[in-house]
Coordinates of C-alpha atoms and ligand atoms in Angstrom, one line a residue:
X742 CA 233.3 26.8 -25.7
X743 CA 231.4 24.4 -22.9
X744 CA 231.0 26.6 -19.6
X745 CA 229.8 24.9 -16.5
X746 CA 227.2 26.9 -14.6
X747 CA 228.3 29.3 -11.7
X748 CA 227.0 26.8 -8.7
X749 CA 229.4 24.3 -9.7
X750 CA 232.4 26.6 -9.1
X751 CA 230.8 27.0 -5.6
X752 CA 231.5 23.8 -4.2
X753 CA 234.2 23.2 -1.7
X754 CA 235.5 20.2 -0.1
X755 CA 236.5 17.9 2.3
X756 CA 240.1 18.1 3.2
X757 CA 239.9 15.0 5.2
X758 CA 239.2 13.2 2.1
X759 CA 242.4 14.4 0.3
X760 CA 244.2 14.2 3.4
X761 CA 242.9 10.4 2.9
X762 CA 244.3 10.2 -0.3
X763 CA 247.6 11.2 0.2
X764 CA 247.8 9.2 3.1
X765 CA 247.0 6.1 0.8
X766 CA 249.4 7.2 -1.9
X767 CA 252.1 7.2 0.9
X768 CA 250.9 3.5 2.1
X769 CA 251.0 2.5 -1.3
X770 CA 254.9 3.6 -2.3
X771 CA 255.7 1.6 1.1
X772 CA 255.3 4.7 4.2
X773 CA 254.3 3.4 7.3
X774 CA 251.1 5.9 7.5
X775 CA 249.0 6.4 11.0
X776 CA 245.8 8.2 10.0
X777 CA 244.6 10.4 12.3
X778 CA 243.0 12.5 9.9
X779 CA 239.6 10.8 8.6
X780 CA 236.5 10.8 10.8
X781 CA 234.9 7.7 11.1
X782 CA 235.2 4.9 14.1
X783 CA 238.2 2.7 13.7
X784 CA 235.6 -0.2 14.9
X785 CA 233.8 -2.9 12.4
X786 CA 229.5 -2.7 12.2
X787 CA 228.5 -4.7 15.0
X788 CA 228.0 -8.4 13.5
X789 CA 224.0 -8.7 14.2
X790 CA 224.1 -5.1 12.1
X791 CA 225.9 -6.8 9.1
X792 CA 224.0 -10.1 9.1
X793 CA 220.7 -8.1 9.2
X794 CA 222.1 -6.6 5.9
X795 CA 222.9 -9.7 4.1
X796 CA 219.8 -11.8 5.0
X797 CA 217.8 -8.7 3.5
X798 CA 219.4 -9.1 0.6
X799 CA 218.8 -13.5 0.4
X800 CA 215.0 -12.1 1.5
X801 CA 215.0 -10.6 -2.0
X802 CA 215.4 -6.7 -1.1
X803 CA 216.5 -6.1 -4.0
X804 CA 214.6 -3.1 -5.5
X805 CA 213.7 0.2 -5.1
X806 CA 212.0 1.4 -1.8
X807 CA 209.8 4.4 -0.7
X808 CA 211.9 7.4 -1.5
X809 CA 211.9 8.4 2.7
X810 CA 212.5 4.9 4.1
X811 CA 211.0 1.5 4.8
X812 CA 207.9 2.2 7.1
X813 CA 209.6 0.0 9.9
X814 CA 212.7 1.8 9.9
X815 CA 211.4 5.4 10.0
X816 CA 208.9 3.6 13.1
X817 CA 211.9 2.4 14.5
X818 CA 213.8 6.2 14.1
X819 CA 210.7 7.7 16.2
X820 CA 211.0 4.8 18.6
X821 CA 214.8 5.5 19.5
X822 CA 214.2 9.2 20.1
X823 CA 211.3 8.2 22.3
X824 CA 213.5 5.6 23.7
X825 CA 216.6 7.8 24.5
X826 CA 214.8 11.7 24.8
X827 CA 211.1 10.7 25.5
X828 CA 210.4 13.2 22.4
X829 CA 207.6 11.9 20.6
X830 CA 208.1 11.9 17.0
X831 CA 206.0 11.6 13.9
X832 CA 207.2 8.9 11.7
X833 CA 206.3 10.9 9.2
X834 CA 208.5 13.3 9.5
X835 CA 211.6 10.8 9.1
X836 CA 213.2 11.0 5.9
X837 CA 216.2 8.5 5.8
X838 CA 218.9 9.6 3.3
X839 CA 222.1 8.2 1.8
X840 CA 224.1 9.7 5.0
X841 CA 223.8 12.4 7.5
X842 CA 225.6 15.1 4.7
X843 CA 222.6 15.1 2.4
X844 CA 220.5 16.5 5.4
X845 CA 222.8 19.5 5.0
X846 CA 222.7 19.7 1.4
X847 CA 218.8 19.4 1.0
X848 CA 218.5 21.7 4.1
X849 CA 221.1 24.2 2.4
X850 CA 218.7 23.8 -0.9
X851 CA 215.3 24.2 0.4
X852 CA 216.1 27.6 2.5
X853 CA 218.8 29.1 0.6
X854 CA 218.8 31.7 -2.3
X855 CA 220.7 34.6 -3.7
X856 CA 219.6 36.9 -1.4
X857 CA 219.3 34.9 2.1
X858 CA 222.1 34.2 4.4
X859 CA 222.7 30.9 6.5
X860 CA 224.6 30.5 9.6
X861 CA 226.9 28.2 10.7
X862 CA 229.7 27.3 12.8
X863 CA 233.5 27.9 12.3
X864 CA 235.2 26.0 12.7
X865 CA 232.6 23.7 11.9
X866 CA 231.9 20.4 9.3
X867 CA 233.2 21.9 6.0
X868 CA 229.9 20.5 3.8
X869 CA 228.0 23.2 6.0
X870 CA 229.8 26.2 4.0
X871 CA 230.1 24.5 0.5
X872 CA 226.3 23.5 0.6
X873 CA 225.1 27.3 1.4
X874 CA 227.2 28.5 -1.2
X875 CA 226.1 26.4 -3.8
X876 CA 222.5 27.4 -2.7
X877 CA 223.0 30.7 -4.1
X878 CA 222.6 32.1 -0.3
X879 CA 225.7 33.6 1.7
X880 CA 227.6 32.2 4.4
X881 CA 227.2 33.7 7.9
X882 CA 229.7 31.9 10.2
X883 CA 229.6 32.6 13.7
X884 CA 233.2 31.9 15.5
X885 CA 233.1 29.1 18.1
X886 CA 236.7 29.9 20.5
X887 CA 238.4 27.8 22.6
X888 CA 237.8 30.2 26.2
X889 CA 234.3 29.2 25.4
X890 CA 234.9 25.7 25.0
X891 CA 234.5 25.9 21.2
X892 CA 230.5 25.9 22.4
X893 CA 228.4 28.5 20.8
X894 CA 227.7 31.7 22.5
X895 CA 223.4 31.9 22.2
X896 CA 224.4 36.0 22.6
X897 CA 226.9 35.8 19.7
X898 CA 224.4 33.7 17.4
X899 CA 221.6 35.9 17.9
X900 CA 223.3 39.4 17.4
X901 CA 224.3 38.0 14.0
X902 CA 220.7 37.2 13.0
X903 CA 219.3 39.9 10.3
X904 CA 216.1 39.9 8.1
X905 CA 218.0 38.0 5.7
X906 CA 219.0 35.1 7.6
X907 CA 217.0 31.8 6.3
X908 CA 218.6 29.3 8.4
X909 CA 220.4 28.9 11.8
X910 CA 223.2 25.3 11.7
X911 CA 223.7 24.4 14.8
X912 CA 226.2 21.0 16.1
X913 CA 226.9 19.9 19.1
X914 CA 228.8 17.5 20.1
X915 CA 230.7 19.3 17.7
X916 CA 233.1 18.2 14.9
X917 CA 236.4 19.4 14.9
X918 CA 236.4 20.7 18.2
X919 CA 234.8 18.0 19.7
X920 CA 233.1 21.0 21.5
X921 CA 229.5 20.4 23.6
X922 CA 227.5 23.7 24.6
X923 CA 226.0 23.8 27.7
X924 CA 222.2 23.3 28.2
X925 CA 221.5 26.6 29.3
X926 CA 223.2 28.2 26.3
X927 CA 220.7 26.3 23.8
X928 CA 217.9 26.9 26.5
X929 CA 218.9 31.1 26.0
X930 CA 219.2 30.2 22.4
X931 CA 216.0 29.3 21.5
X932 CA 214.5 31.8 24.1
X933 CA 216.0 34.4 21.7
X934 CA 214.6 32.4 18.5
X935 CA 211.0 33.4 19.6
X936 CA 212.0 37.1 18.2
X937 CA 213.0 35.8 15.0
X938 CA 210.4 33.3 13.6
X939 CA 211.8 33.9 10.3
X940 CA 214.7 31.6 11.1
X941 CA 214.8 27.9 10.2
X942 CA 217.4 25.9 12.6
X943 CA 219.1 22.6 11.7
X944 CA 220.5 20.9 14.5
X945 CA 223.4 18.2 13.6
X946 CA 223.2 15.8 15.9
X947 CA 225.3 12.9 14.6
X948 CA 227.3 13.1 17.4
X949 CA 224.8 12.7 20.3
X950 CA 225.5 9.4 21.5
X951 CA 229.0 9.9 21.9
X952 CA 229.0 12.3 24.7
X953 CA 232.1 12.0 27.1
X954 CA 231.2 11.9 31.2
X955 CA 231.0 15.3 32.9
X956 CA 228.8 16.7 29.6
X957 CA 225.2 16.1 28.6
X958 CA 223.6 16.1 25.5
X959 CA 220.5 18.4 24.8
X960 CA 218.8 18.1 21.6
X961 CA 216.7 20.8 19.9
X962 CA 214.1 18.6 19.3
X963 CA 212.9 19.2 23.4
X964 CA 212.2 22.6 22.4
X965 CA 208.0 22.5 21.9
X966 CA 208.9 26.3 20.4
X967 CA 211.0 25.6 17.9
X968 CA 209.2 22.4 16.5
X969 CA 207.4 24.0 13.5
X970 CA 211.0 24.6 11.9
X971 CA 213.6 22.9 13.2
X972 CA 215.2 20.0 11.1
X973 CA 217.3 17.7 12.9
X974 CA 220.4 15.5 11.2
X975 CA 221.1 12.4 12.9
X976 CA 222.0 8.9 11.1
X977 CA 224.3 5.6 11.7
X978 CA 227.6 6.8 10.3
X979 CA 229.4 7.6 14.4
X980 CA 226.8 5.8 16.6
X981 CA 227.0 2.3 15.2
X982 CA 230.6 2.6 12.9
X983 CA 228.7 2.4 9.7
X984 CA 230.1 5.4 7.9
X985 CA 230.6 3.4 4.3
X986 CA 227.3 1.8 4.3
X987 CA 225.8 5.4 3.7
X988 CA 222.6 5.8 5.8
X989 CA 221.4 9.0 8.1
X990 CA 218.2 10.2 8.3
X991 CA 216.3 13.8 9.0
X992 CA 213.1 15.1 10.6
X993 CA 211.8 17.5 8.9
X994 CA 209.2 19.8 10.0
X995 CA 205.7 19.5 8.5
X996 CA 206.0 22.7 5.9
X997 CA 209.6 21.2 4.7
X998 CA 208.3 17.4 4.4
X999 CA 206.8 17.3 0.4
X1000 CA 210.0 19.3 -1.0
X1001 CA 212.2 17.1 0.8
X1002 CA 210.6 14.1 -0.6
X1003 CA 210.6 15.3 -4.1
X1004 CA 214.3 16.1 -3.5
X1005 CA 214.7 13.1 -2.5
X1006 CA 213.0 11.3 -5.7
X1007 CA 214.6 14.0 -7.9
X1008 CA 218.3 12.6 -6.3
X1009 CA 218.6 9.0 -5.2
X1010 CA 215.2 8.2 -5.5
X1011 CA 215.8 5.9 -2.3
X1012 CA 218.6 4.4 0.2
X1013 CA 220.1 1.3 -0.8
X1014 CA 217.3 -1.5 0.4
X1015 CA 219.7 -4.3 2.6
X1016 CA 221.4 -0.9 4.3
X1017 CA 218.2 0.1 5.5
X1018 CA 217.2 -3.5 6.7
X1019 CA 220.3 -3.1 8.4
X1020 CA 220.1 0.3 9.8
X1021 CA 217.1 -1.1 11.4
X1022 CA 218.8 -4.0 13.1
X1023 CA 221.2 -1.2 14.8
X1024 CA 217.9 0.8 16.1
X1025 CA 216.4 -2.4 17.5
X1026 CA 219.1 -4.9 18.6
X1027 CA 221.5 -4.6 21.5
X1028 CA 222.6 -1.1 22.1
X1029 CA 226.0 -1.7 24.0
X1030 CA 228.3 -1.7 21.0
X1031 CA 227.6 2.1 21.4
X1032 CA 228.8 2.0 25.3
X1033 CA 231.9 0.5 23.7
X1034 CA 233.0 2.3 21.6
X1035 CA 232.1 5.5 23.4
X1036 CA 234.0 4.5 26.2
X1037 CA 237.3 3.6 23.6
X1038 CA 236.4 6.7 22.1
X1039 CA 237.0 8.6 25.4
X1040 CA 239.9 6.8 27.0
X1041 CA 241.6 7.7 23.3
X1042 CA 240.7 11.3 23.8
X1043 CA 242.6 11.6 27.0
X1044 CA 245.1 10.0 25.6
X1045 CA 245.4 11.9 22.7
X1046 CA 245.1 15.4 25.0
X1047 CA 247.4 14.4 27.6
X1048 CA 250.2 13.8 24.5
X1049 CA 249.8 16.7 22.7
X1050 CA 250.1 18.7 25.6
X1051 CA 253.5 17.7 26.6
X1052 CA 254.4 18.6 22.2
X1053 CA 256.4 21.8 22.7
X1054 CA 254.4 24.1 21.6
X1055 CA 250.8 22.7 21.5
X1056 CA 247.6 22.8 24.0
X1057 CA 244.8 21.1 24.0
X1058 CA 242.0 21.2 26.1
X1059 CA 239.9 18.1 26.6
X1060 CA 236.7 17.5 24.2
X1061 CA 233.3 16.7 25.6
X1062 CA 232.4 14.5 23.1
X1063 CA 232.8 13.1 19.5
X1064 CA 236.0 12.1 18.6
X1065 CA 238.5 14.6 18.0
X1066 CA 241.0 16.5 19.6
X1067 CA 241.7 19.9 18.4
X1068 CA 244.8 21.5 19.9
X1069 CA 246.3 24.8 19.6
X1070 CA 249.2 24.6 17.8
X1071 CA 250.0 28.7 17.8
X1072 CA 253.2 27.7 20.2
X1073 CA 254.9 26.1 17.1
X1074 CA 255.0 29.4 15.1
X1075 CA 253.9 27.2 12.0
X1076 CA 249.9 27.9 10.3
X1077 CA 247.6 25.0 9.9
X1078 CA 247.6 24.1 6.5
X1079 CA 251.8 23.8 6.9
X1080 CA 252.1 21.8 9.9
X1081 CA 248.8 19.6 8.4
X1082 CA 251.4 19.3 5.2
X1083 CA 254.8 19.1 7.5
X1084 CA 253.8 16.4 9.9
X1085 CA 252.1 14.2 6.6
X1086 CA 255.0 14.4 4.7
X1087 CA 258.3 13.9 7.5
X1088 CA 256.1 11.7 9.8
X1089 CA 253.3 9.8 8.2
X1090 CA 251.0 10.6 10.0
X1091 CA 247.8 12.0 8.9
X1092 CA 246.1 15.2 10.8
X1093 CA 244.1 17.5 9.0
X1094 CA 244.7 21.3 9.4
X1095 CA 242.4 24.0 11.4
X1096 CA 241.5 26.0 8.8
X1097 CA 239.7 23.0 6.5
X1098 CA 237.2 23.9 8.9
X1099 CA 236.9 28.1 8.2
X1100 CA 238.8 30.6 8.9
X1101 CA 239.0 30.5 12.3
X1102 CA 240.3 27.0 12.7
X1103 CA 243.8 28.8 11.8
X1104 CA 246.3 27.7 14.5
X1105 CA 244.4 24.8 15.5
X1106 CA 244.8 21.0 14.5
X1107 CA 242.1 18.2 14.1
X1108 CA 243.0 14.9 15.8
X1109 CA 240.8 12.1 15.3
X1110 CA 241.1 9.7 17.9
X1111 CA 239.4 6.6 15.6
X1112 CA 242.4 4.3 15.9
X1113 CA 244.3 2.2 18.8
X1114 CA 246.4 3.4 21.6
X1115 CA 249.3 2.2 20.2
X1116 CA 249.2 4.0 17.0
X1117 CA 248.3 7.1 18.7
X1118 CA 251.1 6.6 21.0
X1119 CA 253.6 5.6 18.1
X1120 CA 252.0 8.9 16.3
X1121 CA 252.3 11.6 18.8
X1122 CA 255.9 9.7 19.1
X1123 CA 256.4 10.8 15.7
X1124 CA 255.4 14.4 16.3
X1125 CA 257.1 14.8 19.0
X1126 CA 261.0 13.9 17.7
X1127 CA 259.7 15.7 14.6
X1128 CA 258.8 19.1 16.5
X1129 CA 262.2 18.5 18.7
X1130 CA 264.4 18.1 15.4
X1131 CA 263.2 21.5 14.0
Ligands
LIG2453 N1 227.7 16.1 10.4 C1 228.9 16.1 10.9 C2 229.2 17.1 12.0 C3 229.9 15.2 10.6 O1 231.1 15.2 11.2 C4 229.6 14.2 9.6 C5 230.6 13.3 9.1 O2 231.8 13.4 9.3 C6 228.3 14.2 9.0 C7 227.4 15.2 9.4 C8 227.9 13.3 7.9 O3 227.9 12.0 8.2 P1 227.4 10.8 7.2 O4 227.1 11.5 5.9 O5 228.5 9.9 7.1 O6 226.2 10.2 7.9

């Protein structure tokens, strides 16, 4: 009898992709479906984006590229951090990747083994959990609640570091919460991480652009201490609505660079060609598709909030960036995964459930607020004659 090998029953996945599913097995038997379930922008690639793609492919970029990235777009990577943080990055230590995810995977990979443990968020991104267990190494979450503004407590983090623990995720602004910790936080963080050198950190940062007023972004990568080995994700997918066109990219610190390259040849050997020419069009062409759309993004998010407060048993605070909602659905007396299932079914409209993000996103919702006010008006419509007809 053929056996597949123990990893592979390790894997997880990503509920918002079956939630995506359904939704379009729903459209296609003729239900009028809103999805507020997948996160990506609702908005097309900015046109200069798009045509910088297809003229690389007439310009014959047809074939395979270095395994890390076009020299020009991994200059052009260092450029925007300079641009944006005034970090000063080595272009060498870009590694642009088929989308943000395989950051996580290849970071999951090249720290953890049967033996070590890696922390992460929960809720948090559910590729974060499925790529450490199929690592061999055990998952560590670290609960992010809602008093605290689903930010991470630097206290919390650091009590829950042992000898064993290989690497440290971090993600703010923060999917599903839409959660962003507080500068000082990360600064007592990475005060802490000076007493545990052991520790690896990857920062997610695919959400720093989209940072709502009233909240700041700090990035890891302003920490001189940390430099040696802290890998930050970052990519295309949010900031410039290029989710299918699969780019992201890391930095990697110096000691990670030749394993991640060789991971990298190993895998994909390389990122589609014209998506890279493109990828560098969005790093050095106009920048204020990103105002728009952040400013969409955060108009939608109070809309979104000040709905689902006035659902009968729901609250939501507001997020500080990204672009999801996550309210607290406890007040309905239904769990997550139900309501998730409920509100799909009776409804049509597509949420995905609280605990798709760990165990502590149980009595919680995810909200994506990547489509127009009208269909979140017409959806928390929905909800609301649904929830009053129970
Ligand atoms: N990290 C977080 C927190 C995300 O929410 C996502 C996408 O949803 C990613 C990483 C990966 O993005 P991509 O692979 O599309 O670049």
């Amino acid at each position: 009898m053929t056996t597949l090998a123990h990893r592979a029953g390790m894997l997880e996945t990503e509920n918002a992709f079956t939630v995506l599913q359904r939704a379009a097995e729903l459209t296609a038997s003729g239900r009028d479906v809103i999805n507020l379930g997948i996160g990506q922008p609702d908005f097309p690639t900015p046109d200069h984006i798009v045509e910088a793609g297809i003229k690389a492919l007439r310009d014959g970029h047809h074939g395979y590229t270095p395994s890390g990235g076009i020299a020009p777009l991994k200059d052009a990577v260092a450029a925007d951090i300079d641009r944006r943080y005034g970090f000063d990055i080595n272009p060498g230590n870009v590694q642009i990747l088929p989308g943000g995810k395989l950051v996580i995977f290849f970071a999951a990979m090249l720290t953890g083994e049967e033996g070590g443990e890696i922390l992460f968020p929960d809720p948090g991104f559910p590729i974060y959990r499925s790529a450490i267990r199929f690592s061999g190494a055990t998952p560590a979450p670290y609960p992010l609640s809602e008093e605290n503004g689903f930010a991470f407590s630097a206290e919390d983090v650091l009590s829950r570091i042992t000898p064993r623990t290989r690497l440290l995720i971090l993600n703010s602004p923060a999917n599903p919460t839409g959660g962003v910790t507080p500068r000082n936080e990360i600064e007592a963080l990475v005060k802490g991480l000076e007493d545990h050198p052991h520790v690896m950190v990857m920062s997610d940062e695919i959400y720093d652009q989209l940072i709502f007023d009233g909240n700041a972004m700090t990035s890891l990568l302003e920490f001189p201490s940390l430099r040696d080995r802290l890998i930050v994700l970052n990519g295309w997918s949010k900031t410039y609505a290029m989710t299918g066109w699969r780019l992201g990219y890391a930095i990697w610190p110096d000691m990670m660079l030749d394993a991640a390259d060789k991971l990298a040849v190993n895998i994909h050997s390389c990122v589609n060609a014209s998506a890279q020419f493109a990828a560098l069009a969005a790093l050095t062409g106009p920048q204020d598709c990103i105002a728009q759309m952040k400013a969409a993004f955060q108009h939608r998010a109070g809309l979104i909030t000040d709905g689902l407060n006035a659902l009968p048993g729901f609250s939501c605070g507001r997020p500080g960036g990204a672009f999801y909602a996550f309210p607290n659905i406890t007040g309905t007396g239904m769990k997550s995964a139900e309501l998730q299932a409920s509100i799909l079914e009776d409804t049509g409209v597509a949420i995905i459930g609280g605990t798709s993000f760990g165990e502590e996103g149980e009595g919680y919702l995810r909200f994506s607020c990547a489509n127009s006010d009208d269909a979140i008006t017409e959806a928390l419509g929905r909800i609301r004659n649904w929830l009053e007809q129970r």
